[in-house]
JSON list of C-alpha atoms in Angstrom, two decimals:
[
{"chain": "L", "resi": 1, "resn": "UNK", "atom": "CA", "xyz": [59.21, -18.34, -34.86]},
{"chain": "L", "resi": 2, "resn": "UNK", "atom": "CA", "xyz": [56.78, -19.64, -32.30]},
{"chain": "L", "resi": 3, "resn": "UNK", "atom": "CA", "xyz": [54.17, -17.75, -30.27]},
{"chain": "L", "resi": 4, "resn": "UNK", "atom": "CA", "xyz": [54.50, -17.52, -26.33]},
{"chain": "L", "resi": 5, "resn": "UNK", "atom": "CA", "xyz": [51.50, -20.26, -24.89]},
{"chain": "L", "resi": 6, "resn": "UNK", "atom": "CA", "xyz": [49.97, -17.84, -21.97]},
{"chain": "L", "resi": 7, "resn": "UNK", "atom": "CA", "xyz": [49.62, -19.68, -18.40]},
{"chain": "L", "resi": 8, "resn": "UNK", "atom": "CA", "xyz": [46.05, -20.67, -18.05]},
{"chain": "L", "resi": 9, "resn": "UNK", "atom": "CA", "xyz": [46.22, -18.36, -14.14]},
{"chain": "L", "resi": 10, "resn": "UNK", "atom": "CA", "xyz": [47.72, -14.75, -16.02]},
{"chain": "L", "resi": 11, "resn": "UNK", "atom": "CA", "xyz": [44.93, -15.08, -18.25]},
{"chain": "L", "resi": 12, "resn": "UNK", "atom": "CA", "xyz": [42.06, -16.01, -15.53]},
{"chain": "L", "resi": 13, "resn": "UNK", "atom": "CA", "xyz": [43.33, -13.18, -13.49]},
{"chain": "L", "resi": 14, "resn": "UNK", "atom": "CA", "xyz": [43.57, -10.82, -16.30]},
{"chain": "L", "resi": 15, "resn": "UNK", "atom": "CA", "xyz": [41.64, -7.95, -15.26]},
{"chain": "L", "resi": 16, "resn": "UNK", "atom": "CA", "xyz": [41.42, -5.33, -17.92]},
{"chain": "L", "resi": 17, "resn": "UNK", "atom": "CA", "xyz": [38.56, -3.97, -18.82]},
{"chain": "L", "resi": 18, "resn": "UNK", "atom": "CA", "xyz": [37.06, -5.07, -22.19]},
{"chain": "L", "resi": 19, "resn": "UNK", "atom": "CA", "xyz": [37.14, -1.73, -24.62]},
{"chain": "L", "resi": 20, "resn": "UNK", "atom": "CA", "xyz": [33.90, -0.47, -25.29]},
{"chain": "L", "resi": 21, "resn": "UNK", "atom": "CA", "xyz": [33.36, 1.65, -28.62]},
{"chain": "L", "resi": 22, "resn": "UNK", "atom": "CA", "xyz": [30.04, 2.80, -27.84]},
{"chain": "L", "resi": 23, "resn": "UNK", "atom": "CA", "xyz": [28.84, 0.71, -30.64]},
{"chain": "L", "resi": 24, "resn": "UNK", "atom": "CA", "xyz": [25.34, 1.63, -30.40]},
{"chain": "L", "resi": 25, "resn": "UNK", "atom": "CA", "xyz": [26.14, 5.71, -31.33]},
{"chain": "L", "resi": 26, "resn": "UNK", "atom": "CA", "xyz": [28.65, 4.93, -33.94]},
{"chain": "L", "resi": 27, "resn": "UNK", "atom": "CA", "xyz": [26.10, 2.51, -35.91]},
{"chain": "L", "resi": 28, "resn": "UNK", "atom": "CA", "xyz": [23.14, 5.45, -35.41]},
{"chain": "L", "resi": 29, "resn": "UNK", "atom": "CA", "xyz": [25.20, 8.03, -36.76]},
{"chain": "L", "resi": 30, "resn": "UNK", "atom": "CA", "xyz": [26.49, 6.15, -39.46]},
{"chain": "L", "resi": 31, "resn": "UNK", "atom": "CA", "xyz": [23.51, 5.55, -40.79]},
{"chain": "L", "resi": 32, "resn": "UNK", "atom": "CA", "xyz": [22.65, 9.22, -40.28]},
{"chain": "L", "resi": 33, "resn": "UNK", "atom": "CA", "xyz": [25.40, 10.19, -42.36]},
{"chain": "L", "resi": 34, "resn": "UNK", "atom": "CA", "xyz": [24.44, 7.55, -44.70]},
{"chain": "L", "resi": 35, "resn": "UNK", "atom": "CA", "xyz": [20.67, 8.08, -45.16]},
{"chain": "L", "resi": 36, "resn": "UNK", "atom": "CA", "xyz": [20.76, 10.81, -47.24]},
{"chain": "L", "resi": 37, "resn": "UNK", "atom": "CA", "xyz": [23.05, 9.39, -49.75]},
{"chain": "L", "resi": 38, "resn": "UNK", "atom": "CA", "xyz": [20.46, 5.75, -50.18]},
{"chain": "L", "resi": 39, "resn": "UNK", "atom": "CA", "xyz": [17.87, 8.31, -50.50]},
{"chain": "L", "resi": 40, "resn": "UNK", "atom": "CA", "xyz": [19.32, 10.05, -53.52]},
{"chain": "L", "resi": 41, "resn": "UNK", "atom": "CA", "xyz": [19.78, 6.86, -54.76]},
{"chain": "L", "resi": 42, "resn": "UNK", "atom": "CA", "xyz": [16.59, 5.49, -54.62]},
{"chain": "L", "resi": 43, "resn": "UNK", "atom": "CA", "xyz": [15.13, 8.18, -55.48]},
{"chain": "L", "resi": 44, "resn": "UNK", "atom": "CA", "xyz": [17.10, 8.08, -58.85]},
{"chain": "L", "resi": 45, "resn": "UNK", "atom": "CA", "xyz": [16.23, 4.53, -59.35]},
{"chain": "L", "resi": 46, "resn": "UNK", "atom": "CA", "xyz": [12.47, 5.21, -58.95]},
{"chain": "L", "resi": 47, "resn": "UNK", "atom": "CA", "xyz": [12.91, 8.73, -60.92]},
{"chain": "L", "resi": 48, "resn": "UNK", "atom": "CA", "xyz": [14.44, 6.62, -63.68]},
{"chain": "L", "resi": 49, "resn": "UNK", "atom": "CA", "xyz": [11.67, 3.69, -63.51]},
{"chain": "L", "resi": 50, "resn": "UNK", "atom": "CA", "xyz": [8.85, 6.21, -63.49]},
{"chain": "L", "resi": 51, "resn": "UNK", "atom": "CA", "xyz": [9.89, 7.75, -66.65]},
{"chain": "L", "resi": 52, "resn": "UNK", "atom": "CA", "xyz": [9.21, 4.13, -68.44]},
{"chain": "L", "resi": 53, "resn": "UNK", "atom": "CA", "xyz": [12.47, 3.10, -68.81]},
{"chain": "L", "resi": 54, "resn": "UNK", "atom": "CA", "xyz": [13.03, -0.61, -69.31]},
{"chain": "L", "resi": 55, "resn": "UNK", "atom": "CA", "xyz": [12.84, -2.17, -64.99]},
{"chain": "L", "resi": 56, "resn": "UNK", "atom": "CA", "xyz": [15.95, -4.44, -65.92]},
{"chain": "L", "resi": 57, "resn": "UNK", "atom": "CA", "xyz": [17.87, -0.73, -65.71]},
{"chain": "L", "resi": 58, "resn": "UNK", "atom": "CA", "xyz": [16.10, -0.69, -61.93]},
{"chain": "L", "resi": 59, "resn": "UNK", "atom": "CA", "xyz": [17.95, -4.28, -60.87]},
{"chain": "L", "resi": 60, "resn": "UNK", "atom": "CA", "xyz": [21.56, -2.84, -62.84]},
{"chain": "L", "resi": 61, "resn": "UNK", "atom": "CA", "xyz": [21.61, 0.22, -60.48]},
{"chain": "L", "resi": 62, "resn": "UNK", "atom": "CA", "xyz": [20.36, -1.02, -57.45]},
{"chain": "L", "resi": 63, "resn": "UNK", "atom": "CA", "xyz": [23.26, -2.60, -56.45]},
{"chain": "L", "resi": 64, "resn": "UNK", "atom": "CA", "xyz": [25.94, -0.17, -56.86]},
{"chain": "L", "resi": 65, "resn": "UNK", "atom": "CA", "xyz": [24.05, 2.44, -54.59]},
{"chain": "L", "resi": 66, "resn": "UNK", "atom": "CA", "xyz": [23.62, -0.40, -51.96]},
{"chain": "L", "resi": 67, "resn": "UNK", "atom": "CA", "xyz": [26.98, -1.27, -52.18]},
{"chain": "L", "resi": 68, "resn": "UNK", "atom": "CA", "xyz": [28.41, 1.90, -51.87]},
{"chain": "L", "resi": 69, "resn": "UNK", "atom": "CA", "xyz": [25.87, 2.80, -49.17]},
{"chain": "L", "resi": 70, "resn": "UNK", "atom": "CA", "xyz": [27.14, -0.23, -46.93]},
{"chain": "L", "resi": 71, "resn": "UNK", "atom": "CA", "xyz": [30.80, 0.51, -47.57]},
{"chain": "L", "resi": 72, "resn": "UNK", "atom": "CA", "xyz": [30.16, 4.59, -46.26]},
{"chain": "L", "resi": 73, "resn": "UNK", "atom": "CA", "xyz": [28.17, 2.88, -43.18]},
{"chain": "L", "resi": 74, "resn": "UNK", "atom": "CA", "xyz": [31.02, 0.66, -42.68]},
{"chain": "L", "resi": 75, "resn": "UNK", "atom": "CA", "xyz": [33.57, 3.26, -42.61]},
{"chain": "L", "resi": 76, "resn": "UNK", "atom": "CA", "xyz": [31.41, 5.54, -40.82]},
{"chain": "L", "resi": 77, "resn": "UNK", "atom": "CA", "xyz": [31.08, 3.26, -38.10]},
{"chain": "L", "resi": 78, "resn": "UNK", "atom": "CA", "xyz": [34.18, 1.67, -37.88]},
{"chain": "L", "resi": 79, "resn": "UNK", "atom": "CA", "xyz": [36.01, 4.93, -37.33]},
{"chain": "L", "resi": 80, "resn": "UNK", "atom": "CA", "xyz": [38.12, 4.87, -40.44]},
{"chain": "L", "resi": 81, "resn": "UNK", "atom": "CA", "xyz": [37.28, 8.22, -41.47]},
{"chain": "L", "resi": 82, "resn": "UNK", "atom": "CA", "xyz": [37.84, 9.91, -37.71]},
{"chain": "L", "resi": 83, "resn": "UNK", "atom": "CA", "xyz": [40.99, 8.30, -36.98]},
{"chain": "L", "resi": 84, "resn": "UNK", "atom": "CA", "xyz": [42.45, 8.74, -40.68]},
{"chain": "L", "resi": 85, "resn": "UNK", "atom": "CA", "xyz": [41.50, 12.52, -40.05]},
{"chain": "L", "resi": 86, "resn": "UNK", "atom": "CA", "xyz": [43.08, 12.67, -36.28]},
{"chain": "L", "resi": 87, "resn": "UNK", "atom": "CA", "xyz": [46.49, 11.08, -37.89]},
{"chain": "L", "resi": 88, "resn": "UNK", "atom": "CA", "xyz": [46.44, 13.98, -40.44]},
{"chain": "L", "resi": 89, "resn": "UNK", "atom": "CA", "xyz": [46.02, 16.49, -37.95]},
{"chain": "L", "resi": 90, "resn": "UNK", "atom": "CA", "xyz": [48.33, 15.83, -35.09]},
{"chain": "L", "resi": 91, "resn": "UNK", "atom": "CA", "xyz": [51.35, 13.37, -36.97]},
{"chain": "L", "resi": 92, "resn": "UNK", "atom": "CA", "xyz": [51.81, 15.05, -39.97]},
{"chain": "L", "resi": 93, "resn": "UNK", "atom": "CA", "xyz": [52.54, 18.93, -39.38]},
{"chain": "L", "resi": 94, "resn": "UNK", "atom": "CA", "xyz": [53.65, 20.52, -41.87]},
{"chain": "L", "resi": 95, "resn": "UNK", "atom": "CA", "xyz": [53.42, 23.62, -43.97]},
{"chain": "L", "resi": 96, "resn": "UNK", "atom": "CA", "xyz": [51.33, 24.15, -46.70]},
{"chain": "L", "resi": 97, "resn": "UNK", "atom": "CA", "xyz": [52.27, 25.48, -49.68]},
{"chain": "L", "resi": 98, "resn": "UNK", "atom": "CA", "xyz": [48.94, 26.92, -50.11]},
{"chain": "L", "resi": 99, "resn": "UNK", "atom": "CA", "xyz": [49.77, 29.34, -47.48]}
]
C-alpha cells in the first residue's frame, strides 16, 4: 500500500480555510472548570501540612492532584467531553429502561 504523492500546484492552490477552534475560549474555560478542583486540592495538601504532618506526605500528594488537574484541562479543552456527549445524544437513540 502506498500513499498518493500530491502535485506540488493542487496543494499551492489549495484554498480552504484553516479550522479555527477558538482556542483561546476553550483553554479559559477549561481552566474555569478546572480551578475549583486544584483548589480543593491544594487546599487539602496545605490543610494536611498545617496539622504537622510529616512535609514528605505534601511532595506524595502533590502530584496526583496536578496530574489529574492537567488531564480534566486537557479534556476540557480538547473537546472530548462535548463531542463524547453530542455522540450520545443524537447517534445513539434509544429507550431507556428507566422510563
Amino acid at each position: 500500500m502506498s500513499t498518493p504523492i500530491p502535485d506540488e500546484d493542487s496543494a499551492a492552490t489549495d484554498d480552504s480555510p484553516i479550522p479555527d477552534d477558538g482556542g483561546d475560549g476553550n483553554r479559559k474555560r477549561a481552566a474555569l472548570y478546572i480551578a475549583p478542583f486544584v483548589v480543593l486540592g491544594v487546599g487539602n495538601l496545605l490543610l494536611i501540612l498545617t496539622w504537622g504532618v510529616n512535609p514528605l506526605w505534601g511532595f506524595a500528594i502533590l502530584p496526583p492532584i496536578l496530574f489529574i488537574s492537567v488531564i480534566g484541562w486537557v479534556a476540557f479543552k480538547g473537546g472530548f467531553v462535548h463531542e463524547r456527549d453530542d455522540a450520545v445524544d443524537g447517534e445513539y437513540d434509544h429507550e431507556s429502561a428507566w422510563e
